[in-house]
Coordinates of N, CA, C and O in Angstrom, one line a residue:
T393 N 24.9 25.6 12.9 CA 26.3 25.1 13.1 C 26.9 25.7 14.4 O 26.8 26.8 14.6
S394 N 27.5 24.8 15.1 CA 28.1 25.2 16.4 C 29.6 25.1 16.3 O 30.2 24.2 15.8
T395 N 30.3 26.1 16.8 CA 31.7 26.1 17.0 C 32.0 25.9 18.5 O 31.2 26.2 19.3
T396 N 33.2 25.4 18.7 CA 33.6 25.2 20.1 C 34.6 26.2 20.5 O 35.6 26.3 19.8
Q397 N 34.4 26.8 21.7 CA 35.4 27.8 22.2 C 35.8 27.3 23.5 O 35.0 26.9 24.4
M398 N 37.1 27.2 23.7 CA 37.7 26.9 25.0 C 37.9 28.2 25.7 O 38.7 29.0 25.2
A399 N 37.2 28.5 26.8 CA 37.4 29.8 27.4 C 38.8 29.9 28.1 O 39.3 28.9 28.6
E400 N 39.3 31.0 28.1 CA 40.6 31.2 28.7 C 40.4 31.4 30.2 O 39.7 32.3 30.6
P401 N 41.0 30.5 31.0 CA 40.9 30.7 32.4 C 41.8 31.8 33.0 O 42.8 32.1 32.4
T402 N 41.4 32.4 34.0 CA 42.2 33.4 34.7 C 42.2 32.9 36.2 O 41.2 32.7 36.8
E403 N 43.4 32.8 36.7 CA 43.6 32.4 38.1 C 43.3 33.6 39.0 O 43.8 34.7 38.8
T404 N 42.5 33.3 40.0 CA 42.3 34.3 41.1 C 42.5 33.7 42.4 O 42.8 32.5 42.5
T405 N 42.4 34.5 43.5 CA 42.6 33.9 44.8 C 41.5 32.9 45.1 O 41.7 32.1 46.0
K406 N 40.4 33.0 44.5 CA 39.2 32.1 44.8 C 38.8 31.4 43.5 O 37.7 31.5 43.1
G407 N 39.7 30.6 42.9 CA 39.3 29.8 41.8 C 39.7 30.3 40.5 O 40.5 31.2 40.3
T408 N 39.1 29.7 39.4 CA 39.3 30.1 38.1 C 38.1 30.8 37.5 O 37.0 30.3 37.6
V409 N 38.3 31.9 36.9 CA 37.3 32.7 36.3 C 37.3 32.4 34.8 O 38.3 32.6 34.1
V410 N 36.1 31.9 34.3 CA 36.0 31.6 32.9 C 35.4 32.9 32.3 O 34.4 33.4 32.7
K411 N 36.2 33.4 31.3 CA 35.8 34.7 30.6 C 35.3 34.4 29.2 O 35.6 33.4 28.6
A412 N 34.5 35.4 28.7 CA 33.9 35.3 27.4 C 35.0 35.4 26.4 O 35.8 36.4 26.4
P413 N 35.2 34.5 25.4 CA 36.2 34.6 24.4 C 35.7 35.4 23.2 O 36.5 35.6 22.3
L414 N 34.5 35.8 23.2 CA 34.0 36.7 22.1 C 32.8 37.5 22.6 O 32.3 37.2 23.7
V415 N 32.3 38.4 21.8 CA 31.2 39.3 22.1 C 29.9 38.6 21.6 O 29.9 38.0 20.5
G416 N 28.9 38.6 22.3 CA 27.6 38.0 21.9 C 26.6 38.0 23.0 O 26.7 38.6 24.0
T417 N 25.5 37.2 22.8 CA 24.4 37.0 23.7 C 24.7 35.7 24.5 O 24.9 34.7 23.9
L418 N 24.6 35.8 25.8 CA 24.9 34.7 26.7 C 23.6 33.9 26.9 O 22.6 34.5 27.2
Y419 N 23.7 32.6 26.8 CA 22.6 31.7 27.1 C 23.1 30.6 28.1 O 24.1 29.9 27.8
G420 N 22.4 30.4 29.2 CA 22.7 29.4 30.2 C 22.1 28.0 29.9 O 22.4 27.1 30.6
A421 N 21.3 27.9 28.9 CA 20.6 26.7 28.5 C 20.5 26.6 27.0 O 20.6 27.6 26.3
A422 N 20.3 25.4 26.5 CA 20.2 25.2 25.1 C 19.0 25.9 24.5 O 19.0 26.4 23.4
N423 N 17.9 25.9 25.3 CA 16.7 26.7 24.8 C 15.9 27.0 26.1 O 16.2 26.5 27.2
P424 N 14.8 27.9 26.0 CA 14.1 28.3 27.2 C 13.5 27.2 28.0 O 13.2 27.3 29.2
Q425 N 13.2 26.1 27.4 CA 12.5 24.9 28.1 C 13.5 24.0 28.7 O 13.2 23.1 29.5
S426 N 14.8 24.1 28.4 CA 15.8 23.2 28.9 C 16.3 23.6 30.2 O 16.3 24.8 30.6
A427 N 16.9 22.7 31.0 CA 17.5 22.9 32.2 C 18.9 23.7 31.9 O 19.4 23.5 30.8
P428 N 19.4 24.5 32.9 CA 20.6 25.1 32.6 C 21.8 24.1 32.4 O 21.7 23.0 33.0
F429 N 22.8 24.5 31.7 CA 24.0 23.7 31.5 C 24.6 23.4 32.8 O 24.9 22.2 33.1
V430 N 24.8 24.4 33.7 CA 25.4 24.2 35.0 C 24.7 25.1 36.0 O 24.1 26.1 35.6
S431 N 24.7 24.7 37.3 CA 24.2 25.5 38.4 C 25.3 25.6 39.4 O 26.2 24.8 39.4
V432 N 25.2 26.6 40.3 CA 26.1 26.7 41.4 C 26.2 25.4 42.2 O 25.1 24.8 42.5
G433 N 27.4 24.9 42.5 CA 27.5 23.7 43.2 C 27.8 22.5 42.4 O 28.2 21.4 42.8
D434 N 27.5 22.6 41.0 CA 27.8 21.5 40.1 C 29.3 21.2 40.0 O 30.1 22.1 39.9
L435 N 29.6 19.9 39.9 CA 30.9 19.5 39.6 C 31.0 19.4 38.1 O 30.2 18.8 37.4
V436 N 32.1 19.9 37.5 CA 32.3 19.9 36.1 C 33.7 19.3 35.8 O 34.6 19.4 36.6
T437 N 33.8 18.7 34.6 CA 35.2 18.3 34.1 C 35.6 19.2 33.0 O 34.8 19.8 32.4
A438 N 36.9 19.2 32.7 CA 37.4 19.9 31.6 C 36.6 19.5 30.3 O 36.5 18.4 30.0
G439 N 36.1 20.5 29.6 CA 35.4 20.2 28.4 C 33.9 20.2 28.5 O 33.1 20.2 27.6
T440 N 33.4 20.3 29.8 CA 31.9 20.4 30.0 C 31.4 21.7 29.5 O 32.0 22.8 29.8
V441 N 30.3 21.7 28.8 CA 29.7 22.9 28.3 C 29.1 23.7 29.5 O 28.3 23.2 30.2
L442 N 29.6 25.0 29.6 CA 29.1 25.8 30.7 C 27.9 26.7 30.3 O 27.0 27.0 31.0
C443 N 28.0 27.2 29.0 CA 27.0 28.1 28.5 C 27.2 28.3 27.0 O 28.2 27.7 26.4
L444 N 26.4 29.0 26.4 CA 26.5 29.3 24.9 C 26.6 30.8 24.8 O 26.0 31.6 25.6
I445 N 27.4 31.3 23.8 CA 27.4 32.7 23.4 C 27.0 32.7 21.9 O 27.6 32.0 21.1
E446 N 25.9 33.4 21.6 CA 25.4 33.5 20.2 C 26.1 34.8 19.6 O 26.0 35.9 20.1
A447 N 26.8 34.6 18.5 CA 27.4 35.7 17.8 C 27.2 35.5 16.3 O 27.5 34.4 15.8
M448 N 26.5 36.4 15.7 CA 26.2 36.4 14.3 C 25.5 35.1 13.9 O 25.8 34.4 13.0
K449 N 24.4 34.8 14.7 CA 23.6 33.6 14.5 C 24.3 32.3 14.6 O 23.7 31.2 14.2
V450 N 25.5 32.3 15.2 CA 26.2 31.0 15.5 C 26.2 30.8 17.0 O 26.6 31.7 17.7
M451 N 25.9 29.6 17.4 CA 25.9 29.3 18.9 C 27.3 28.7 19.2 O 27.7 27.7 18.6
N452 N 28.1 29.4 20.0 CA 29.4 29.0 20.4 C 29.4 28.4 21.8 O 29.0 29.0 22.8
E453 N 29.8 27.1 21.9 CA 29.8 26.5 23.2 C 31.0 27.0 24.0 O 32.1 27.0 23.5
I454 N 30.8 27.4 25.3 CA 31.9 27.8 26.1 C 32.1 26.6 27.1 O 31.2 26.3 27.8
K455 N 33.3 26.1 27.1 CA 33.5 24.9 27.9 C 34.5 25.2 29.0 O 35.3 26.1 29.0
A456 N 34.4 24.3 30.0 CA 35.2 24.4 31.2 C 36.7 24.1 30.8 O 36.9 23.1 30.2
P457 N 37.6 25.0 31.2 CA 39.0 24.8 30.9 C 39.7 23.7 31.8 O 40.7 23.2 31.5
T458 N 39.0 23.5 33.0 CA 39.6 22.6 34.0 C 38.5 21.9 34.7 O 37.3 22.3 34.6
D459 N 38.8 20.8 35.5 CA 37.8 20.2 36.4 C 37.6 21.2 37.5 O 38.5 21.9 37.9
G460 N 36.4 21.2 38.1 CA 36.1 22.0 39.2 C 34.7 22.0 39.6 O 33.9 21.2 39.1
V461 N 34.4 22.9 40.6 CA 33.0 23.0 41.0 C 32.6 24.4 40.7 O 33.3 25.4 40.8
V462 N 31.3 24.6 40.3 CA 30.8 25.9 39.9 C 30.5 26.7 41.2 O 29.7 26.3 42.0
L463 N 31.3 27.8 41.4 CA 31.2 28.6 42.7 C 30.2 29.7 42.4 O 29.5 30.1 43.4
E464 N 30.2 30.3 41.2 CA 29.4 31.5 41.0 C 29.1 31.6 39.5 O 30.0 31.3 38.7
I465 N 27.9 32.0 39.1 CA 27.6 32.3 37.7 C 27.5 33.8 37.6 O 26.6 34.4 38.3
L466 N 28.4 34.4 36.9 CA 28.5 35.9 36.8 C 27.7 36.5 35.7 O 27.3 37.6 35.8
G467 N 27.6 35.8 34.6 CA 26.8 36.3 33.4 C 25.4 36.0 33.6 O 24.9 35.1 34.3
R468 N 24.6 36.9 33.0 CA 23.1 36.8 33.1 C 22.5 36.3 31.8 O 22.9 36.8 30.7
N469 N 21.6 35.3 31.8 CA 21.0 34.7 30.7 C 20.3 35.7 29.8 O 19.6 36.5 30.3
G470 N 20.6 35.6 28.5 CA 19.9 36.5 27.5 C 20.6 37.9 27.4 O 20.1 38.7 26.6
E471 N 21.6 38.2 28.2 CA 22.3 39.5 28.1 C 23.5 39.5 27.2 O 24.2 38.4 27.1
M472 N 23.8 40.6 26.7 CA 25.1 40.8 25.9 C 26.3 40.7 26.8 O 26.2 41.2 27.9
V473 N 27.3 40.0 26.3 CA 28.6 39.9 27.1 C 29.7 40.5 26.2 O 29.6 40.4 25.0
A474 N 30.6 41.1 26.8 CA 31.8 41.7 26.2 C 32.9 40.7 26.1 O 33.0 39.8 27.0
Y475 N 33.9 40.9 25.2 CA 35.1 40.1 25.2 C 35.8 40.2 26.5 O 35.9 41.3 27.1
D476 N 36.2 39.1 27.1 CA 36.9 39.0 28.3 C 36.1 39.2 29.6 O 36.6 39.4 30.6
Q477 N 34.8 39.3 29.4 CA 33.9 39.5 30.6 C 33.8 38.2 31.4 O 33.6 37.2 30.8
P478 N 34.0 38.3 32.7 CA 33.8 37.1 33.5 C 32.4 36.5 33.4 O 31.4 37.2 33.5
L479 N 32.4 35.1 33.2 CA 31.1 34.5 33.1 C 30.8 33.5 34.2 O 29.7 33.5 34.8
I480 N 31.8 32.7 34.6 CA 31.6 31.7 35.6 C 32.9 31.6 36.4 O 34.0 31.6 35.9
R481 N 32.7 31.4 37.7 CA 33.9 31.1 38.6 C 33.9 29.7 39.0 O 32.9 29.2 39.6
L482 N 35.0 29.0 38.8 CA 35.1 27.6 39.2 C 36.1 27.5 40.3 O 37.1 28.2 40.3
G483 N 35.8 26.6 41.3 CA 36.7 26.3 42.4 C 37.3 24.9 42.2 O 36.9 24.1 41.3
D484 N 38.2 24.5 43.0 CA 38.9 23.2 42.9 C 37.8 22.1 43.3 O 37.1 22.3 44.3
A485 N 37.8 21.1 42.5 CA 37.0 19.9 42.9 C 37.6 19.2 44.0 O 38.8 18.9 44.0
K486 N 36.8 18.9 45.0 CA 37.4 18.3 46.2 C 37.2 16.8 46.3 O 36.3 16.3 45.8

């Protein structure tokens, strides 16, 4: 069962930082054989799945809070993330 989490955006001087809304294991793709949800340079719209965080055997989709372009992927696949840890930085879609 999957729950949907809208990540809380944080405004910075260089875009919007999407932070982890919960503690768990970060996954950048649906499974090891799948392509990543997003890569640097990808254009995303609000609601696009950016990554998954597994917490207590539940996969939580982390979605883009706004339209934008992926500037940086800050979280590492397969690693534990802390609450409020920066995961992805989005810039303005041009």
